[in-house]
Each structure stands twice: as C-alpha cells, then as structure tokens.
C-alpha cells in the first residue's frame, strides 16, 4: 500500500459514496486507475466493504452498555462468540486482557430492554458473572484514517 492508496482510503472513509472520478480528481489519478486500486485494496482485505452508517437511535436502539464477561474456567474465544451470536442486542464483542474474559457492547431500545438483554447474557452457560457500564453520552467516535 502506497501513499496514493492511503489518500484513496482517506477519501473513501470521508465519503464512501464519492465517485471514482471525484476521488481521482482529488488524488491525481483517472477514474479507471482509482477503480483498479480500490479493487486491489478489496482483494487484499485492506478495504472490507462499503456500508451505510445508521443512527441506532433513529431505529429505536438508543440505550447502550459495555459489559465485562467473566467465564467459568478457560473458555476459548470461538465458544464465547458462539454463545453471544444469538443475542441480537450484542453489536460487538472482544476478548481482552485483564480480569474479564471478554467485553460486550450491547444496544437496546430502553433501560428495560437492556436489563432483559443482560439477563439473557448472564444465562449463557459459560458466563459466571458480568460487570456492566451504561453509556450516558458519546463523546467521540471515529473511523481510523489512513495517513
């Protein structure tokens, strides 16, 4: 990946709907040259796709929490993932260092829905306990930028 690829990625992160011609104008390439580079970045897995970013509150899922998950014994990551996948409120999950085995990001319609989701999370067979932190407000959230 060279400097031109990084500039193309930065432009796509800023506006994924920009045309290849618009991007080409910004980075000094023709539209076909930009398309070839974007295709190559997709093939290499540098770009993983294009998506619409939706405001969760507009969909009625404005309550969120981060939950430390502590497991009984040594549970492999793939089993944690398998146990969390059926819970639609889990929008992300990570294995982590420290005392917790995983951190789970939950979204729900309201605090009652969040409580129900957390109860279902605690019912997963390998979960011994959870520690929850409810988000009050988002201060900063951004996508990584290519330099």
Short mmCIF file of N, CA, C and O in Angstrom, two decimals, residues 2-39 41-42 47 50:
data_model
loop_
_atom_site.label_atom_id
_atom_site.label_comp_id
_atom_site.label_asym_id
_atom_site.label_seq_id
_atom_site.Cartn_x
_atom_site.Cartn_y
_atom_site.Cartn_z
N UNK A 2 0.67 2.11 -0.96
CA UNK A 2 1.50 3.32 -1.05
C UNK A 2 0.70 4.55 -0.64
O UNK A 2 -0.45 4.46 -0.19
N UNK A 3 1.32 5.72 -0.80
CA UNK A 3 0.70 6.98 -0.38
C UNK A 3 -0.60 7.25 -1.14
O UNK A 3 -1.56 7.79 -0.57
N UNK A 4 -0.65 6.89 -2.43
CA UNK A 4 -1.89 7.09 -3.19
C UNK A 4 -3.02 6.23 -2.64
O UNK A 4 -4.16 6.69 -2.51
N UNK A 5 -2.71 4.98 -2.31
CA UNK A 5 -3.72 4.11 -1.71
C UNK A 5 -4.23 4.71 -0.40
O UNK A 5 -5.43 4.70 -0.13
N UNK A 6 -3.33 5.23 0.40
CA UNK A 6 -3.73 5.83 1.67
C UNK A 6 -4.63 7.04 1.45
O UNK A 6 -5.61 7.23 2.17
N UNK A 7 -4.34 7.84 0.43
CA UNK A 7 -5.18 9.00 0.12
C UNK A 7 -6.56 8.55 -0.38
O UNK A 7 -7.58 9.16 -0.04
N UNK A 8 -6.59 7.49 -1.18
CA UNK A 8 -7.87 6.95 -1.66
C UNK A 8 -8.69 6.45 -0.47
O UNK A 8 -9.89 6.74 -0.36
N UNK A 9 -8.06 5.72 0.43
CA UNK A 9 -8.76 5.21 1.61
C UNK A 9 -9.30 6.36 2.45
O UNK A 9 -10.45 6.34 2.89
N UNK A 10 -8.49 7.39 2.67
CA UNK A 10 -8.95 8.54 3.45
C UNK A 10 -10.16 9.19 2.81
O UNK A 10 -11.12 9.56 3.49
N UNK A 11 -10.14 9.30 1.50
CA UNK A 11 -11.28 9.90 0.78
C UNK A 11 -12.52 9.02 0.91
O UNK A 11 -13.62 9.52 1.11
N UNK A 12 -12.34 7.69 0.82
CA UNK A 12 -13.48 6.78 0.96
C UNK A 12 -14.04 6.80 2.38
O UNK A 12 -15.25 6.72 2.57
N UNK A 13 -13.17 6.90 3.38
CA UNK A 13 -13.64 6.98 4.76
C UNK A 13 -14.45 8.26 4.96
O UNK A 13 -15.49 8.26 5.63
N UNK A 14 -14.00 9.35 4.36
CA UNK A 14 -14.71 10.62 4.49
C UNK A 14 -16.04 10.59 3.75
O UNK A 14 -17.03 11.17 4.20
N UNK A 15 -16.07 9.92 2.57
CA UNK A 15 -17.30 9.86 1.77
C UNK A 15 -17.25 8.63 0.88
O UNK A 15 -16.73 8.67 -0.24
N UNK A 16 -17.81 7.53 1.36
CA UNK A 16 -17.79 6.27 0.61
C UNK A 16 -18.64 6.34 -0.65
O UNK A 16 -18.54 5.48 -1.51
N UNK A 17 -19.47 7.36 -0.77
CA UNK A 17 -20.30 7.50 -1.97
C UNK A 17 -19.62 8.32 -3.07
O UNK A 17 -20.18 8.51 -4.13
N UNK A 18 -18.43 8.81 -2.81
CA UNK A 18 -17.70 9.58 -3.82
C UNK A 18 -17.44 8.70 -5.03
O UNK A 18 -17.13 7.52 -4.90
N UNK A 19 -17.57 9.27 -6.21
CA UNK A 19 -17.31 8.50 -7.43
C UNK A 19 -15.82 8.32 -7.62
O UNK A 19 -14.99 9.06 -7.06
N UNK A 20 -15.47 7.34 -8.46
CA UNK A 20 -14.05 7.14 -8.77
C UNK A 20 -13.47 8.39 -9.43
O UNK A 20 -12.31 8.73 -9.21
N UNK A 21 -14.28 9.08 -10.23
CA UNK A 21 -13.82 10.31 -10.88
C UNK A 21 -13.52 11.39 -9.84
O UNK A 21 -12.50 12.09 -9.94
N UNK A 22 -14.40 11.54 -8.85
CA UNK A 22 -14.17 12.53 -7.79
C UNK A 22 -12.91 12.21 -6.99
O UNK A 22 -12.09 13.09 -6.71
N UNK A 23 -12.77 10.94 -6.65
CA UNK A 23 -11.58 10.53 -5.90
C UNK A 23 -10.34 10.75 -6.75
O UNK A 23 -9.33 11.27 -6.27
N UNK A 24 -10.43 10.36 -8.02
CA UNK A 24 -9.30 10.53 -8.93
C UNK A 24 -8.88 11.98 -9.04
O UNK A 24 -7.68 12.30 -9.07
N UNK A 25 -9.85 12.88 -9.09
CA UNK A 25 -9.56 14.30 -9.16
C UNK A 25 -8.80 14.76 -7.92
O UNK A 25 -7.88 15.58 -8.00
N UNK A 26 -9.17 14.22 -6.77
CA UNK A 26 -8.52 14.60 -5.51
C UNK A 26 -7.10 14.05 -5.39
O UNK A 26 -6.24 14.67 -4.76
N UNK A 27 -6.87 12.84 -5.95
CA UNK A 27 -5.56 12.20 -5.74
C UNK A 27 -4.68 12.20 -6.99
O UNK A 27 -3.56 11.72 -6.95
N UNK A 28 -5.19 12.75 -8.10
CA UNK A 28 -4.38 12.86 -9.30
C UNK A 28 -4.32 11.61 -10.16
O UNK A 28 -3.30 11.33 -10.79
N UNK A 29 -5.42 10.83 -10.17
CA UNK A 29 -5.49 9.63 -10.99
C UNK A 29 -6.76 9.65 -11.83
O UNK A 29 -7.71 10.37 -11.50
N UNK A 30 -6.81 8.84 -12.87
CA UNK A 30 -8.04 8.69 -13.65
C UNK A 30 -9.02 7.82 -12.86
O UNK A 30 -8.62 7.07 -11.97
N UNK A 31 -10.30 7.91 -13.23
CA UNK A 31 -11.31 7.08 -12.57
C UNK A 31 -11.00 5.59 -12.71
O UNK A 31 -11.09 4.85 -11.73
N UNK A 32 -10.60 5.10 -13.92
CA UNK A 32 -10.27 3.67 -14.03
C UNK A 32 -9.08 3.26 -13.14
O UNK A 32 -9.07 2.16 -12.58
N UNK A 33 -8.10 4.15 -12.99
CA UNK A 33 -6.95 3.84 -12.14
C UNK A 33 -7.39 3.75 -10.67
O UNK A 33 -6.92 2.88 -9.93
N UNK A 34 -8.30 4.63 -10.26
CA UNK A 34 -8.82 4.57 -8.89
C UNK A 34 -9.58 3.27 -8.69
O UNK A 34 -9.40 2.57 -7.68
N UNK A 35 -10.42 2.90 -9.66
CA UNK A 35 -11.18 1.66 -9.55
C UNK A 35 -10.26 0.46 -9.42
O UNK A 35 -10.49 -0.43 -8.59
N UNK A 36 -9.20 0.40 -10.22
CA UNK A 36 -8.26 -0.71 -10.12
C UNK A 36 -7.64 -0.78 -8.73
O UNK A 36 -7.50 -1.85 -8.14
N UNK A 37 -7.26 0.38 -8.19
CA UNK A 37 -6.65 0.40 -6.86
C UNK A 37 -7.66 0.00 -5.78
O UNK A 37 -7.32 -0.74 -4.86
N UNK A 38 -8.90 0.48 -5.89
CA UNK A 38 -9.93 0.11 -4.92
C UNK A 38 -10.19 -1.39 -4.99
O UNK A 38 -10.29 -2.07 -3.96
N UNK A 39 -10.29 -1.93 -6.20
CA UNK A 39 -10.49 -3.38 -6.35
C UNK A 39 -9.35 -4.16 -5.71
O UNK A 39 -9.57 -5.17 -5.05
N UNK A 41 -7.38 -3.12 -3.26
CA UNK A 41 -7.50 -2.97 -1.81
C UNK A 41 -8.59 -3.88 -1.24
O UNK A 41 -8.45 -4.42 -0.13
N UNK A 42 -9.66 -4.08 -1.99
CA UNK A 42 -10.71 -5.01 -1.57
C UNK A 42 -10.19 -6.44 -1.60
O UNK A 42 -10.41 -7.22 -0.66
N UNK A 47 -9.57 -2.85 2.36
CA UNK A 47 -10.96 -2.39 2.40
C UNK A 47 -11.82 -3.63 2.57
O UNK A 47 -11.67 -4.59 1.82
N UNK A 50 -18.24 -1.72 1.88
CA UNK A 50 -18.85 -0.40 1.98
C UNK A 50 -20.21 -0.60 2.63
O UNK A 50 -20.90 -1.57 2.36
#
